[in-house]
Every structure is written in C-alpha cells, then in structure tokens.
Short mmCIF file of C-alpha atoms in Angstrom, two decimals:
data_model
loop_
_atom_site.label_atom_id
_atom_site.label_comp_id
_atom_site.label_asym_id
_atom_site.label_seq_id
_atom_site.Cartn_x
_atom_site.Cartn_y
_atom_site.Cartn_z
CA UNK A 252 -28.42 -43.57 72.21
CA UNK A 253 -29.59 -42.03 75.34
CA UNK A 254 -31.95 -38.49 74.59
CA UNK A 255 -32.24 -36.54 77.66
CA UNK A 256 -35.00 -34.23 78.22
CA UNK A 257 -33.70 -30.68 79.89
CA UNK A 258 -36.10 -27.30 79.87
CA UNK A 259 -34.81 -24.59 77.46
CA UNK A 260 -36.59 -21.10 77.37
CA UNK A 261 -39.69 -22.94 78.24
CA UNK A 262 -39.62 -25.52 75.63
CA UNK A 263 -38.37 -29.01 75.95
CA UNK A 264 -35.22 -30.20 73.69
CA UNK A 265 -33.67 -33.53 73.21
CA UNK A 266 -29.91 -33.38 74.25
CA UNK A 267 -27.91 -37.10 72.79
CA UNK A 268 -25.42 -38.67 74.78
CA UNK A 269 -24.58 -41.80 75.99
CA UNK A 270 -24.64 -43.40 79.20
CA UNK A 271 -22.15 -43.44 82.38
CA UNK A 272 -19.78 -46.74 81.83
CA UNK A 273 -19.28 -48.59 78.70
CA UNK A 274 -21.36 -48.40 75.57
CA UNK A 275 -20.73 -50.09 72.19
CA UNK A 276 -20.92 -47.85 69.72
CA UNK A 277 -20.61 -48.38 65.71
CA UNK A 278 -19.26 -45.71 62.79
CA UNK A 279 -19.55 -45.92 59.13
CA UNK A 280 -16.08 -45.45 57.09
CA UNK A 281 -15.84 -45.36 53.19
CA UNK A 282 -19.11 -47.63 53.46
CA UNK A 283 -17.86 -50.42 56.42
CA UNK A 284 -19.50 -50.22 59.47
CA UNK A 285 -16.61 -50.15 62.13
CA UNK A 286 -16.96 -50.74 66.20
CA UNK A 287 -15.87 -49.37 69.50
CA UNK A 288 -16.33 -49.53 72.74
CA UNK A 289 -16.89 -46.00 74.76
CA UNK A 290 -16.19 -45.52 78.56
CA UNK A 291 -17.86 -42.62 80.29
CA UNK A 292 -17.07 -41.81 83.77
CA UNK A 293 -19.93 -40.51 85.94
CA UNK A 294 -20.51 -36.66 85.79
CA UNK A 295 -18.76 -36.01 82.62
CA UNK A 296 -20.41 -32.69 82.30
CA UNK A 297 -17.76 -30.08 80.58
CA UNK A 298 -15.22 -30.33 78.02
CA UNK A 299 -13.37 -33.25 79.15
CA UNK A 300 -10.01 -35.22 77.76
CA UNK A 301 -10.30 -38.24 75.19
CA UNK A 302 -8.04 -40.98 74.98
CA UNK A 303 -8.26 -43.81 72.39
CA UNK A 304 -6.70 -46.87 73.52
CA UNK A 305 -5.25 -49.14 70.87
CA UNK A 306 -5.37 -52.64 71.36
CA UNK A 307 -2.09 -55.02 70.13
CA UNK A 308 -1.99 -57.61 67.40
CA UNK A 309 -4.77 -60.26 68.21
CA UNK A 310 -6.26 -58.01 70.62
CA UNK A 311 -9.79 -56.42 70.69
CA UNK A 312 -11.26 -53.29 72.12
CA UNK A 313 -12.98 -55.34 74.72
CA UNK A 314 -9.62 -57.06 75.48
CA UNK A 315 -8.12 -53.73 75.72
CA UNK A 316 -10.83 -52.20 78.50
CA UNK A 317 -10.35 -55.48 80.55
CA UNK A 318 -6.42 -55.45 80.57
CA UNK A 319 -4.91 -52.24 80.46
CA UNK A 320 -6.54 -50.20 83.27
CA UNK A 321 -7.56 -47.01 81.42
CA UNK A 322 -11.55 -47.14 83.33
CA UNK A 323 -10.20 -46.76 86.81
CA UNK A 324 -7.87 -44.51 85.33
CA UNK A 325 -10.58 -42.25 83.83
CA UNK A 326 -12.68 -42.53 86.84
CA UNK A 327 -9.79 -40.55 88.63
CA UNK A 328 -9.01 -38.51 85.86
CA UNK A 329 -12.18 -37.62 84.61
CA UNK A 330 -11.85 -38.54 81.05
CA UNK A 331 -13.42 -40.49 78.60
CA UNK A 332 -11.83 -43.36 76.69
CA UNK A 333 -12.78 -45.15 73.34
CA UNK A 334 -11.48 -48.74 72.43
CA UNK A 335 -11.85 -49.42 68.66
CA UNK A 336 -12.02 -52.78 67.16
CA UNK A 337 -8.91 -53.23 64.58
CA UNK A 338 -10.54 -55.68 61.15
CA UNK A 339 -9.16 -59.04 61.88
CA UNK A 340 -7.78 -57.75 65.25
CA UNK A 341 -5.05 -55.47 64.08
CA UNK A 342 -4.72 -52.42 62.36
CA UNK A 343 -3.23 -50.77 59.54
CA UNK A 344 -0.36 -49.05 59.75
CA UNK A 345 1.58 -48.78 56.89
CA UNK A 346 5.17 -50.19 55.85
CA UNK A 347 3.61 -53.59 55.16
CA UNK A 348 2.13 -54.20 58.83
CA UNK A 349 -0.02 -55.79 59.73
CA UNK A 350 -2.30 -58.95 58.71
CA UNK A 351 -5.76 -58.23 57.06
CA UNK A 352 -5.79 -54.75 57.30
CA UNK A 353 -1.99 -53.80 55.79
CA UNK A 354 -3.05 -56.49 53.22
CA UNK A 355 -6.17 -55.04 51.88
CA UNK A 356 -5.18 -51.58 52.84
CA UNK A 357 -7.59 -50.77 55.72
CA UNK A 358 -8.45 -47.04 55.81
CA UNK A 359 -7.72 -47.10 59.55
CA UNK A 360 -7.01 -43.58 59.63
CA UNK A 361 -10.20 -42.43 58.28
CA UNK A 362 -12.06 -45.02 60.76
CA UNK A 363 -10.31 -43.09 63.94
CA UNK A 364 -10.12 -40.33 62.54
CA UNK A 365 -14.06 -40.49 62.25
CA UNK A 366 -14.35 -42.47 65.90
CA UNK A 367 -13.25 -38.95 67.94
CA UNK A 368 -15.70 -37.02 65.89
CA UNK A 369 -18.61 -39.65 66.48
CA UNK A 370 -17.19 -39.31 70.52
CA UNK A 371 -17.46 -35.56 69.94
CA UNK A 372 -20.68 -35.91 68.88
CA UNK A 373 -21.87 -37.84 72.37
CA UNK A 374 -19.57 -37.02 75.06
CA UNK A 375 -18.59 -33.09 75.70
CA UNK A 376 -14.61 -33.56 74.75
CA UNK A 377 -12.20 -30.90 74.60
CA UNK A 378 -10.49 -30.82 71.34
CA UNK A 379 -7.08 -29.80 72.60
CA UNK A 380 -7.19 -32.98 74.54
CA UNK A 381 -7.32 -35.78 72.70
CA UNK A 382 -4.93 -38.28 72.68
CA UNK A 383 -4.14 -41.67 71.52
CA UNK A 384 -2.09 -44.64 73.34
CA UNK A 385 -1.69 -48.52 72.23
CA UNK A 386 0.37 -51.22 72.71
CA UNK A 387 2.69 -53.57 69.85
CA UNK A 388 0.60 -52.99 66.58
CA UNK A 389 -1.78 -50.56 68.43
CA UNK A 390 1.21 -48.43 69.56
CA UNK A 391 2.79 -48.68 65.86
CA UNK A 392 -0.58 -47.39 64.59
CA UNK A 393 -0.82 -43.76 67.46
CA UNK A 394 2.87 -43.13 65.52
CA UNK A 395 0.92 -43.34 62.03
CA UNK A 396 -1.82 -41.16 63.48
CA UNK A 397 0.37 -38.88 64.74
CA UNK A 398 2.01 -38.86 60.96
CA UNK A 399 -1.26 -38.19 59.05
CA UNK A 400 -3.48 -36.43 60.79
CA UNK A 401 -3.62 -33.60 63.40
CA UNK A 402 -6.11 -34.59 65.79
CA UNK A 403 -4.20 -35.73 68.33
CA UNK A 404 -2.08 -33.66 71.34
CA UNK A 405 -0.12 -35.91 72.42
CA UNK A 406 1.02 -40.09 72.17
CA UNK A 407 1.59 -42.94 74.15
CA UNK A 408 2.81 -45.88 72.49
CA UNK A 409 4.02 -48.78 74.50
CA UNK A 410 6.36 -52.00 72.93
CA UNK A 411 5.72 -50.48 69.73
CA UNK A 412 7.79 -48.52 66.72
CA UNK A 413 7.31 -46.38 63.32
CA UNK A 414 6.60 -47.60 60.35
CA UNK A 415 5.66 -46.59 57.05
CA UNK A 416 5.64 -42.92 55.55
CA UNK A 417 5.66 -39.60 57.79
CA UNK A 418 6.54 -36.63 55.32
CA UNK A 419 4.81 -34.11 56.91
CA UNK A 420 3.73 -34.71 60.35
CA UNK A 421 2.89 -31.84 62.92
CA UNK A 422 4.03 -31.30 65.89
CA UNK A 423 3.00 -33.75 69.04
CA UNK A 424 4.00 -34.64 72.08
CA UNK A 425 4.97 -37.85 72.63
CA UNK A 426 5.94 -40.67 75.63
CA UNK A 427 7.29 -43.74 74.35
CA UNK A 428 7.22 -46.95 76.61
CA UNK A 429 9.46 -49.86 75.96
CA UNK A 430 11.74 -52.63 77.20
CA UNK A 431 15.00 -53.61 76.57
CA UNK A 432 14.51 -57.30 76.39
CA UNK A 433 11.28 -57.05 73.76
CA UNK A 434 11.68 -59.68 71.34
CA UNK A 435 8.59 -59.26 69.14
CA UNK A 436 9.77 -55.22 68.62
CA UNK A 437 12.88 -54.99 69.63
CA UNK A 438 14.55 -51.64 71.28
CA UNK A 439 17.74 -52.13 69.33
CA UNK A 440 15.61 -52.24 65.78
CA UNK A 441 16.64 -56.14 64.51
CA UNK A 442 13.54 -57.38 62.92
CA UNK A 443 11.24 -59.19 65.53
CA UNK A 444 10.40 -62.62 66.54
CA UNK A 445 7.15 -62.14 66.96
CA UNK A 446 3.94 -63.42 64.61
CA UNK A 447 4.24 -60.69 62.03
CA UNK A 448 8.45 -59.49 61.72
CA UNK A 449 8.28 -56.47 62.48
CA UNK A 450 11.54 -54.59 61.30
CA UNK A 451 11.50 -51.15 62.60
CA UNK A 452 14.28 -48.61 63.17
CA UNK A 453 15.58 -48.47 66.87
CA UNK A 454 13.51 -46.78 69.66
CA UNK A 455 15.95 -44.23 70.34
CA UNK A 456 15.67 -43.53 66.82
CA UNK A 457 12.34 -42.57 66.77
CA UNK A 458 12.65 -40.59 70.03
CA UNK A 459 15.35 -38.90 67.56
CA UNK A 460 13.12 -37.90 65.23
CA UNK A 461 10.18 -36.69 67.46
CA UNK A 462 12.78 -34.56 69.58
CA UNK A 463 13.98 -33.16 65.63
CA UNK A 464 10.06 -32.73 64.47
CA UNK A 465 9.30 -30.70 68.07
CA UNK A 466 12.82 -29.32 67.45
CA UNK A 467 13.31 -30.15 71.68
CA UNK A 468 16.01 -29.35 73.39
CA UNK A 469 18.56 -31.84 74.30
CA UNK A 470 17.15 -34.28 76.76
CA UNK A 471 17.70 -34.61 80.29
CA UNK A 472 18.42 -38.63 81.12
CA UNK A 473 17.96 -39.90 84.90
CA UNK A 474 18.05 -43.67 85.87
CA UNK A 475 16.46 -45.17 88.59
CA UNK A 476 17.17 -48.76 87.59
CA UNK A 477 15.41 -50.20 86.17
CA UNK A 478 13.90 -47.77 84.46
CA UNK A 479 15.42 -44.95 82.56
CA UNK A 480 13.87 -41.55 81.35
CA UNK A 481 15.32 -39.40 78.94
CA UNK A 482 13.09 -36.18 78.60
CA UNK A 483 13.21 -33.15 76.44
CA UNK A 484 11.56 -30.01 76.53
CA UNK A 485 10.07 -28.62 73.39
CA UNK A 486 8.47 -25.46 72.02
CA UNK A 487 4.71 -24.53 72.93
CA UNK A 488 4.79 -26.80 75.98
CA UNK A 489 5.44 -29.55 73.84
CA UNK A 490 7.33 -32.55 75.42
CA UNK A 491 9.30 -35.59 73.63
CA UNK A 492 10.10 -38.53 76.58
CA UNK A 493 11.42 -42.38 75.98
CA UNK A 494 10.57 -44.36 79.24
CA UNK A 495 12.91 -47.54 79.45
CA UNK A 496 12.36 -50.60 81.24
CA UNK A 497 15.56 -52.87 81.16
CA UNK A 498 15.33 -56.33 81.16
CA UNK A 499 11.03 -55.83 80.22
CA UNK A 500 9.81 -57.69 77.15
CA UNK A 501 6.76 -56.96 75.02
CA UNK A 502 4.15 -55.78 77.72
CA UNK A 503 2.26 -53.30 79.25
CA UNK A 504 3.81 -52.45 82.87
CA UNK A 505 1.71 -52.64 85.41
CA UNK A 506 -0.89 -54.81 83.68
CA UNK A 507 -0.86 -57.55 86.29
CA UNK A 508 -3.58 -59.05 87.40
CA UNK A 509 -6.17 -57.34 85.30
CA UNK A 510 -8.08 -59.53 82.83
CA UNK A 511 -6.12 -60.69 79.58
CA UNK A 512 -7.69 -62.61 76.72
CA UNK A 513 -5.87 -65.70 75.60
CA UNK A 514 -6.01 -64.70 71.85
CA UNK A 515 -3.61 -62.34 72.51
CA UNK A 516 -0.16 -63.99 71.82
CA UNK A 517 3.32 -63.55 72.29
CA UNK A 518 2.94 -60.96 75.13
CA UNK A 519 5.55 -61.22 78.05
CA UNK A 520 4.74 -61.01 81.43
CA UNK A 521 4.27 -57.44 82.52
CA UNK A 522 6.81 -55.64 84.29
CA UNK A 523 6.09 -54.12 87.85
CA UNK A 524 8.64 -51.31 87.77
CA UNK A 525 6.23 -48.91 86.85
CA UNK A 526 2.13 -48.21 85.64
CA UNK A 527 2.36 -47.68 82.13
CA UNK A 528 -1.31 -46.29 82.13
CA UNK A 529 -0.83 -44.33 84.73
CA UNK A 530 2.26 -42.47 83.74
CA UNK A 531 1.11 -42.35 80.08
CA UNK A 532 -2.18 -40.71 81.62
CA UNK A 533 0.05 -38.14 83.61
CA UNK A 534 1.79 -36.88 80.56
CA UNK A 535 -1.55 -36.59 78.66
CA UNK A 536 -3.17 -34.46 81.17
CA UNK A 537 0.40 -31.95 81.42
CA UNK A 538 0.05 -31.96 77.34
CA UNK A 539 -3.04 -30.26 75.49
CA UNK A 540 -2.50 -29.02 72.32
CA UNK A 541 -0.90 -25.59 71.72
CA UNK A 542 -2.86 -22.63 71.18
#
C-alpha cells in the first residue's frame, strides 16, 4: 500500500492508494484470502470508471492483463481495471459450471462483490461506472453478477452464455460478443464441445431476455458482414446490443498478437473483424448507471 503525505489545514494526513500500473492486491471473503491484479493508469485523480475483467476457463488474472488489451485501453480511457484470480482458474457461476468452484460452491459473488469495494477503497472510482466484462466462463460469470447483485452499470460478456438462477435481476445494460462458429458455447444453444459441456440457452435468447428485463424497444439490426449488430434502446439510457461475428469461434476479437498463456485451452484463433475490448470499452463509457 502506497501512503501519501499531502498538507491539510496545516497538519499532515496519510492518504492510501496504490501505485500507477499494476499492483497485486489480496481480499478476504467468508475467511479465504482471494487475489487480483489492479491496473492504474497515470493521473487517476477524480472519480474514474472500473472495469473488472474476467478471465476464461483455465485462465488467470495475469493471463487476462497480458491477452486481452484492457491496459492500453485504460491508458486512453482513463479507467482503472481489476483482474481477479477465479479458485482453480474458473469461477462459479451457477447451473452446475464450472470445475472447483461450481463443485464446492465458491462464493464468487461475495469475492467480487467485495474486490470493487476493496478498489473503492484505493483508487477514486465512480460508482455509477463500474462494469464487468469476461470471456467463456468469465463472461458466463458478468451474466450471474448482473443476476445477483446491483453493482454493476453495464456488461460485456464475450463467447459466453447464462446460466443458473436470475429471479430478480435489475436493470443493466448489456453488449454481448459472440461467434457463430463457437464450438465450446455455441450461438445456437446445443451443449458445447468444449472441457466442461456447457449447455446454455441460445445467444439470441439471452439478448431476449435482457431486451424484456430493460423492457427495450425493438432492436434495430445492421450487417456489415461479417459482423452483425442488433441494438435496442431502453429506458433511463439503458442499452441491450448482441454483436455477431459469423464464421468466429470461441475468442476474443482482436486479441492477436498480444500475449496468451498456454494453459488456456480450447480457444480459437481470434477474429480480426473487430476489437472486442475496444468496442466493449465504448459502450461502457456511453452507459453509467441511471440516476
């Protein structure tokens, strides 16, 4: 922890925070000690945004800062970003995925829950602006967030689906990523290929059900092949969007060339039509929570 000395009145007082760049950072939940990595651009000074980056199935917070892009991307955004450490490199996320933590039931949501407060507690964030992103089991996991708690504006999840309970959730906005050829999740909702099944409903499905939560509009579709964006406008600013990539498998677009650990399995090459972090990051920054 870094204590900075500033003059108040006179007096000198300890403000905490922690460094420009990456720190590692620990929190305690239900007794477990629980990790994360936190990225601080240089000159974070006010209020600033907060997105936590959720790594895939086999991935690592440390894996997920190397490959995904989201430091340059907070360099030019001027936002912080935290990269949690699923147990056993996945995460909890109800309807029996995945590994160690669905197993042993893995209060994941208390642990993140907990990791934007410890942030808070470091790094001036603006509460209307946090947000939460991931990828495969990371992406599964910002839908059960979104479900069960209501500290998040706004999702990004990329190759990923819902599973699990969501009774009550609140209004968010969301942007879902995915490909048409993604065999380990796929869009069409037949269980998956992939390491753990994963048998989720469709993708446009859950778009479905986000648009009827945020009770949208009906969306607008354009194609640009070969992508394809449907988009609906909601109430209090709120947006619902499904982003998809024909012919893409389980990836993050645009991830090429940046550093990927070889732990993390049965990811496809990623596709160049677009930068997922970038365009996630865009639809963060046009959605704060309503007032």
């Amino acid at each position: 922890m870094l204590c900075v000395l500033v003059l108040l009145g006179g007096l000198f007082g300890c403000v905490r925070g922690t460094p420009d760049g990456t720190s590692e950072r620990t929190v305690s939940v239900g007794g477990v000690e629980r990790a994360y990595r936190l990225y601080r651009p240089a000159g974070l000074a006010d209020p600033a945004p907060l997105v936590v980056m959720l790594h895939g199935g086999f991935g690592s917070g440390k894996q997920a800062e190397g490959a995904y892009g989201w430091d340059a991307e907070a360099d030019a955004g001027h936002f912080a970003v935290a990269y949690p450490d699923g147990v056993s490199r996945a995460w909890n996320t109800g309807g029996g995925c995945c590994g160690q933590p669905g197993h042993d039931g893995v209060d994941d949501i208390g642990f993140l829950t907990e990791l934007v407060a410890d942030v808070g507690r470091e790094v001036p964030v603006d509460p209307a602006r946090v947000f939460a992103t991931g990828i495969s089991n990371g992406g599964i996991m910002a839908y059960t967030l979104a479900c069960a708690t209501t500290v998040f504006a706004a999702i990004g999840p990329d190759s990923a689906t819902q599973l699990g309970g969501c009774d009550h959730p609140a209004p968010v906005s969301v942007i879902h990523i995915h490909g048409t050829a993604d065999q380990n999740i796929p869009y069409d909702g037949r269980p998956g290929n992939g390491v753990a099944t994963i048998d989720g409903p469709p993708v446009p499905e859950v778009n479905a059900r986000w648009r009827s939560i945020d009770r949208c509009a009906a969306p607008d579709v354009t194609a640009a092949s070969p992508v394809t964006t449907s988009i609906a406008d909601c109430p209090d600013g709120r947006t619902v969007e499904l982003v998809t990539i024909d012919g893409a498998g389980h990836q993050w677009p645009g991830a090429t060339g940046r550093k990927l650990d070889g732990r993390v399995t049965g990811i496809d090459p990623p596709s160049t039509a677009l930068d997922a972090t970038h365009e996630i990051w865009k639809f963060f920054a046009a959605h704060p929570a309503a007032h």
